[in-house]
CSV table of C-alpha atoms and ligand atoms in Angstrom, one decimal:
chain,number,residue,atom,x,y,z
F,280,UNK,CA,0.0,0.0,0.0
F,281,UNK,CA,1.7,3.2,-1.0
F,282,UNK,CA,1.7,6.3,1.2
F,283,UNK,CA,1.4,10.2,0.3
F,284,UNK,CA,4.2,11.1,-2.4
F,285,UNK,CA,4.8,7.3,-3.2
F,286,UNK,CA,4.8,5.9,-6.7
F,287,UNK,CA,1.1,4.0,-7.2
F,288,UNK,CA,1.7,0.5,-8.0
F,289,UNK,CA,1.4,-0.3,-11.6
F,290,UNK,CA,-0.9,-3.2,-11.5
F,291,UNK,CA,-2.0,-5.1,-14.6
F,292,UNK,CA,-5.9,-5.2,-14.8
F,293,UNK,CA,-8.3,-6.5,-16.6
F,294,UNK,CA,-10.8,-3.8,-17.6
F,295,UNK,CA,-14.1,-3.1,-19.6
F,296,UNK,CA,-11.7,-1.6,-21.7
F,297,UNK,CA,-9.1,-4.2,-21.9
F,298,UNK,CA,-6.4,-5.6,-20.1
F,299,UNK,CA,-3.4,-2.9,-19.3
F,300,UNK,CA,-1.0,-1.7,-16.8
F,301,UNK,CA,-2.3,1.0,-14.9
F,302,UNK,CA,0.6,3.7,-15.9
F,303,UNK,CA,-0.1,2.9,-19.2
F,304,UNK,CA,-3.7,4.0,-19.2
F,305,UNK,CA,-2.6,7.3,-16.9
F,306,UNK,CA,0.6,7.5,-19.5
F,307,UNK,CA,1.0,11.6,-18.3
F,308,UNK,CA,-2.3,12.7,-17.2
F,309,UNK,CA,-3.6,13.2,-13.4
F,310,UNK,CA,-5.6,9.8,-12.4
F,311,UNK,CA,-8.4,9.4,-10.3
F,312,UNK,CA,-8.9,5.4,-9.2
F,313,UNK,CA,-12.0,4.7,-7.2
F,314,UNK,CA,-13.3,1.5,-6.2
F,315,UNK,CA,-16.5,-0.5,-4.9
F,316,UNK,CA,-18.0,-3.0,-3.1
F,317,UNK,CA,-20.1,-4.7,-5.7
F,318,UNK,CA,-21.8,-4.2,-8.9
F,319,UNK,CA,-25.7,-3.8,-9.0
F,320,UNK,CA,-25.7,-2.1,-5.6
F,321,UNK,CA,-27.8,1.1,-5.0
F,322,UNK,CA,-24.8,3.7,-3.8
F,323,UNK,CA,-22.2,2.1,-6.3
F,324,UNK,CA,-24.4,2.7,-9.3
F,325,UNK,CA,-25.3,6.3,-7.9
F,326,UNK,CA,-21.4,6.8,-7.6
F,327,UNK,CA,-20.4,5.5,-10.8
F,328,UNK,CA,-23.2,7.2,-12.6
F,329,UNK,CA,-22.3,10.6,-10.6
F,330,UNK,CA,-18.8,10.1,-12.3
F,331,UNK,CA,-20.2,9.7,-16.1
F,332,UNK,CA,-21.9,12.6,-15.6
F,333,UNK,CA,-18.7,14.7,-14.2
F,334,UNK,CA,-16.5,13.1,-16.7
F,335,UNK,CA,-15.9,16.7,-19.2
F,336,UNK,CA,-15.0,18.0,-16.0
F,337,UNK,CA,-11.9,15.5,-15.4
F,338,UNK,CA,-11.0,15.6,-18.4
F,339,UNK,CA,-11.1,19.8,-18.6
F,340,UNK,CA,-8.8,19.1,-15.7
F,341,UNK,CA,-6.5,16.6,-17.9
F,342,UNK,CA,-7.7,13.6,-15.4
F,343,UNK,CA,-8.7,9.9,-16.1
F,344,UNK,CA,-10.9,8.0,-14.5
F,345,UNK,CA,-10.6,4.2,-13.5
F,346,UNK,CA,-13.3,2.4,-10.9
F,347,UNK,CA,-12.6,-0.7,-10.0
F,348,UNK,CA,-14.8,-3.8,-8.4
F,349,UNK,CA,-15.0,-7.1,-7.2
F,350,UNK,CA,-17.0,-8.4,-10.3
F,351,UNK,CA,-16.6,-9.9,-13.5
F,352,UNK,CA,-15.8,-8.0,-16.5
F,353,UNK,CA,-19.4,-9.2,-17.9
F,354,UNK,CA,-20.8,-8.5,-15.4
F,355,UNK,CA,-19.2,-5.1,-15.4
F,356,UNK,CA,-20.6,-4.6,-18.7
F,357,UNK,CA,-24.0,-5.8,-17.9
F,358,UNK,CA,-23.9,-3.2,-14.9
F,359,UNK,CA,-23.2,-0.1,-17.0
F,360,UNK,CA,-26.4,-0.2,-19.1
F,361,UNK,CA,-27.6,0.6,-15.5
F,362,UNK,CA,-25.1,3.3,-14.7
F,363,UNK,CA,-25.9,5.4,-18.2
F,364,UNK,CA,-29.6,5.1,-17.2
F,365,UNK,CA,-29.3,6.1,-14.0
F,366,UNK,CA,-27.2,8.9,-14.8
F,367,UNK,CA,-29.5,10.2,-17.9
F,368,UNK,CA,-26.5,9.4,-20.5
F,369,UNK,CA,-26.8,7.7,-23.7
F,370,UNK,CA,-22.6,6.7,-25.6
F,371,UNK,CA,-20.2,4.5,-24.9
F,372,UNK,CA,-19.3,4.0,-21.4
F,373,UNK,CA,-16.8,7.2,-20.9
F,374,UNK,CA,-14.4,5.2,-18.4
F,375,UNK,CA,-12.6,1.7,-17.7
F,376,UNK,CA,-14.0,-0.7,-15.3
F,377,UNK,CA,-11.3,-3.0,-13.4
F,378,UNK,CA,-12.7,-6.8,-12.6
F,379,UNK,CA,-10.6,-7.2,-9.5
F,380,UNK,CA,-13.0,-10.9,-9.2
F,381,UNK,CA,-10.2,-12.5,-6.7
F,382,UNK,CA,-9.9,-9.5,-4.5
F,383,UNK,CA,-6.2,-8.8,-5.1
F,384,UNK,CA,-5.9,-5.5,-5.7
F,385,UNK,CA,-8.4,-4.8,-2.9
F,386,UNK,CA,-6.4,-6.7,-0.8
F,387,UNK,CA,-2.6,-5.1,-2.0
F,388,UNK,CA,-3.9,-1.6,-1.6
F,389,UNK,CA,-6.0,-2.5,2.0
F,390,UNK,CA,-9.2,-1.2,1.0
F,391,UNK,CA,-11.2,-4.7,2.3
F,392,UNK,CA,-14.4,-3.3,4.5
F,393,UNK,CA,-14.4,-6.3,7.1
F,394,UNK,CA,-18.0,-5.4,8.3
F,395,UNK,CA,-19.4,-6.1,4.5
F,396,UNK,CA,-19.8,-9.6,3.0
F,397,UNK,CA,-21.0,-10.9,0.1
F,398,UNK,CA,-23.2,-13.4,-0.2
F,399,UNK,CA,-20.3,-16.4,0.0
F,400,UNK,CA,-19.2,-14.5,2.9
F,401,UNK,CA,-16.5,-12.7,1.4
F,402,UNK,CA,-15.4,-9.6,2.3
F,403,UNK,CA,-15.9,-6.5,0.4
F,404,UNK,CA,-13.9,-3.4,-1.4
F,405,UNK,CA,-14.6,-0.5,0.6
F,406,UNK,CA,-15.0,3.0,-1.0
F,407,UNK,CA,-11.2,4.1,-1.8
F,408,UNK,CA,-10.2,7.0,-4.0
F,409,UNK,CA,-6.6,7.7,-4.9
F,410,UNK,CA,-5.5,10.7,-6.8
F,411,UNK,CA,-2.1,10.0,-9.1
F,412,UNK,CA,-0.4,12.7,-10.5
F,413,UNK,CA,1.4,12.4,-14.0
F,414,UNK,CA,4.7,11.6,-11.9
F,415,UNK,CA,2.7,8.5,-10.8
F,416,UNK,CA,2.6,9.9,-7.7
F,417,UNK,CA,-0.4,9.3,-5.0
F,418,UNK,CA,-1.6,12.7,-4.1
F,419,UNK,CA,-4.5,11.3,-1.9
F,420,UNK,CA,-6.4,8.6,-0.5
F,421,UNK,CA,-9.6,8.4,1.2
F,422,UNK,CA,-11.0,5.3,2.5
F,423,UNK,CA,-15.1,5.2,3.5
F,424,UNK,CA,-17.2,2.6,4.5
F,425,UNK,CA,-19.1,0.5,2.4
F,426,UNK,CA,-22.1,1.9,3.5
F,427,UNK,CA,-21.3,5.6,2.7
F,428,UNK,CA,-21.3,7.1,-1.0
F,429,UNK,CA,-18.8,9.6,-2.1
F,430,UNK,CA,-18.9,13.3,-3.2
F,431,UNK,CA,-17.3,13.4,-6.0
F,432,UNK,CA,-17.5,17.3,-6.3
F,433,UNK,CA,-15.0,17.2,-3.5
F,434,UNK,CA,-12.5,14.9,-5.4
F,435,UNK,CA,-12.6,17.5,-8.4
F,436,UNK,CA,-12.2,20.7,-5.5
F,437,UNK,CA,-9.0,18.9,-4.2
F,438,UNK,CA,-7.9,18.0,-7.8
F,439,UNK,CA,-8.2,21.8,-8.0
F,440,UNK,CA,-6.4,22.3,-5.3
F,441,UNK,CA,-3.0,20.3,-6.0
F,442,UNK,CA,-2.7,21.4,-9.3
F,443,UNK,CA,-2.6,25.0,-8.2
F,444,UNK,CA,-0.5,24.2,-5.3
F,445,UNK,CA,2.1,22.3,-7.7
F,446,UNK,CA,2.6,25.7,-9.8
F,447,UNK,CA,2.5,28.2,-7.0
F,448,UNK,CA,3.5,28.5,-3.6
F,449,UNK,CA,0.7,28.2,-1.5
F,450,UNK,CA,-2.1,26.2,0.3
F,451,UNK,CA,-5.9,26.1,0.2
F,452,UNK,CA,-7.8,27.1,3.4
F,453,UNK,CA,-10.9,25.3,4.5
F,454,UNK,CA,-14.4,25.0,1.8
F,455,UNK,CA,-12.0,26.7,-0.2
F,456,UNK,CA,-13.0,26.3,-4.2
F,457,UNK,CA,-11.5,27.0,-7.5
F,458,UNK,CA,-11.2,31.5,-7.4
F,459,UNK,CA,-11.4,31.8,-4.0
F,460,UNK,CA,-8.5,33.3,-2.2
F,461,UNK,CA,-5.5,31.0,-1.2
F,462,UNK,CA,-3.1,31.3,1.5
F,463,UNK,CA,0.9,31.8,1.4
F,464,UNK,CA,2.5,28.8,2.2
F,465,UNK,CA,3.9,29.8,6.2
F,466,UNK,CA,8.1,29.2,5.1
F,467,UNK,CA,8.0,31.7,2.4
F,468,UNK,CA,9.6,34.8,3.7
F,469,UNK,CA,7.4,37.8,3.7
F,470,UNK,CA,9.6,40.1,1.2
F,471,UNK,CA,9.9,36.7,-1.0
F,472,UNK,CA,5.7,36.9,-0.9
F,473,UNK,CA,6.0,40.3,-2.1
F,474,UNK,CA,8.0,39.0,-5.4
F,475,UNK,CA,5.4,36.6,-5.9
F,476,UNK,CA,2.0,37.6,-5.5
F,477,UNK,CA,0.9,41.4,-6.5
F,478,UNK,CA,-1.6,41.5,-3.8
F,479,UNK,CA,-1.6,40.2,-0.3
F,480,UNK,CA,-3.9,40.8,2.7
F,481,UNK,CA,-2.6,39.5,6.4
F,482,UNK,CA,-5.1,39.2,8.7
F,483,UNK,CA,-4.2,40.5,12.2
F,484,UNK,CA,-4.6,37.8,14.7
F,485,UNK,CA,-4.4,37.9,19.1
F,486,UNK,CA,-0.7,36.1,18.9
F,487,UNK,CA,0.3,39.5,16.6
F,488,UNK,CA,1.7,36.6,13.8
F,489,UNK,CA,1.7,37.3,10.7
F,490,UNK,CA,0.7,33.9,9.4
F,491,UNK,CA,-2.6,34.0,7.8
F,492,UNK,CA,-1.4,36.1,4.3
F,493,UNK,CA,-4.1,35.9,1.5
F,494,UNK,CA,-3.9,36.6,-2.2
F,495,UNK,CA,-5.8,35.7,-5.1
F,496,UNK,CA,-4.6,33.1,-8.0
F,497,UNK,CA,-6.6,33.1,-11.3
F,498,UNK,CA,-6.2,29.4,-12.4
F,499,UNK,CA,-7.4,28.8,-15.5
F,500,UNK,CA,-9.2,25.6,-16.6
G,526,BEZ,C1,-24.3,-0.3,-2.1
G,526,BEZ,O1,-23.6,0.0,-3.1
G,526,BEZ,O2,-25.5,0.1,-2.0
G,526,BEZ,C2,-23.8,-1.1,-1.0
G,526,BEZ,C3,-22.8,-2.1,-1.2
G,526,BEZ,C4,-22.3,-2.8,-0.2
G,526,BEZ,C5,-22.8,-2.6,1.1
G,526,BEZ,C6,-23.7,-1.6,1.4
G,526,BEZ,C7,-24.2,-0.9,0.3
């Protein structure tokens, strides 16, 4: 299981769209790899389907998109006639499946939920998402219950997030979204701040620090 900043394991996978090595199918974009209990369950179809519908938004954001489950690859296929539906799209199904059947991905990256079974008794995927960036890198991983669906609006806020933070020096404070004010990362040096951002507002705080400094970053999608 790879930690923050670690190179994500290049697993070979059998897909809807084919079998391939997982860095292959990123080859230099950002990734987003999500994965699921089971197929034909109510909050996995809403998830999945929430995803077709958000796909022109990962992709404005140069980001692919690979779920995974515990299911066979037909019966992946069966499933997505489902998804579309459900999410009020008609096409081809805009993103690879991964038919992790014996559990072994689930298992290498520790995303098994041991309070859900399936039917044989066999424990489930729990709800992970990783973000890889183009160095292959895993930006971040969130592991939720089984029983708990995603927001994947959030996902595509902190997508936001570290690509602005990889080009400039700074952080994003909390609810923050794409246009709102950031904050100067606390180890750059105030007259350094001045070089780099025209306008900066520093909040006066009880300890009399200076460490809450404000600007505005226009990133363009
Ligand atoms: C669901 O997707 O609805 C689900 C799957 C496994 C356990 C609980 C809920």
């Amino acid at each position: 299981m790879p930690i923050l900043g670690e190179t994500f394991p290049n697993f070979f996978v059998k897909t809807t769209f084919g079998d391939m090595h997982l860095h292959d199918f990123f080859k230099d974009s950002w990734g987003v790899f999500f994965s699921h209990p089971a197929d034909f369950t109510p909050v996995c179809t809403t998830e999945l389907a929430r995803v077709v519908q958000l796909m022109d938004e990962f992709t404005k954001r140069n980001c692919k998109v690979i779920a995974l489950s515990c299911d066979s690859k037909e019966s992946h296929l069966n499933w997505e006639k489902d998804i579309k539906m459900y999410a009020g799209k008609d096409g081809p199904f805009p993103y690879p499946i991964i038919a992790d059947e014996n559990r072994d991905i689930a298992v290498e990256l520790q995303m098994i939920d041991p309070d859900e079974k399936d039917s044989k008794g066999l424990p489930l995927a729990a709800r992970a998402v990783f973000i890889i960036d183009p160095n292959k890198k895993m930006r971040l991983s969130i592991l939720y219950p089984a029983t708990t669906g995603r927001n994947f609006d959030e996902i595509l806020r902190v997508l936001d997030s570290l690509q602005l933070c990889d080009k400039h020096k700074i952080a994003t404070p909390v609810d923050w979204k794409s246009g709102e004010e950031v904050m100067i990362q606390p180890t750059v040096p105030d007259e350094e701040s001045k070089q780099m951002f025209p306008s900066i507002t520093c909040v006066a705080l009880p300890s009399g620090r200076k460490y809450i400094r404000k600007t505005t970053i226009v990133n363009k999608l």
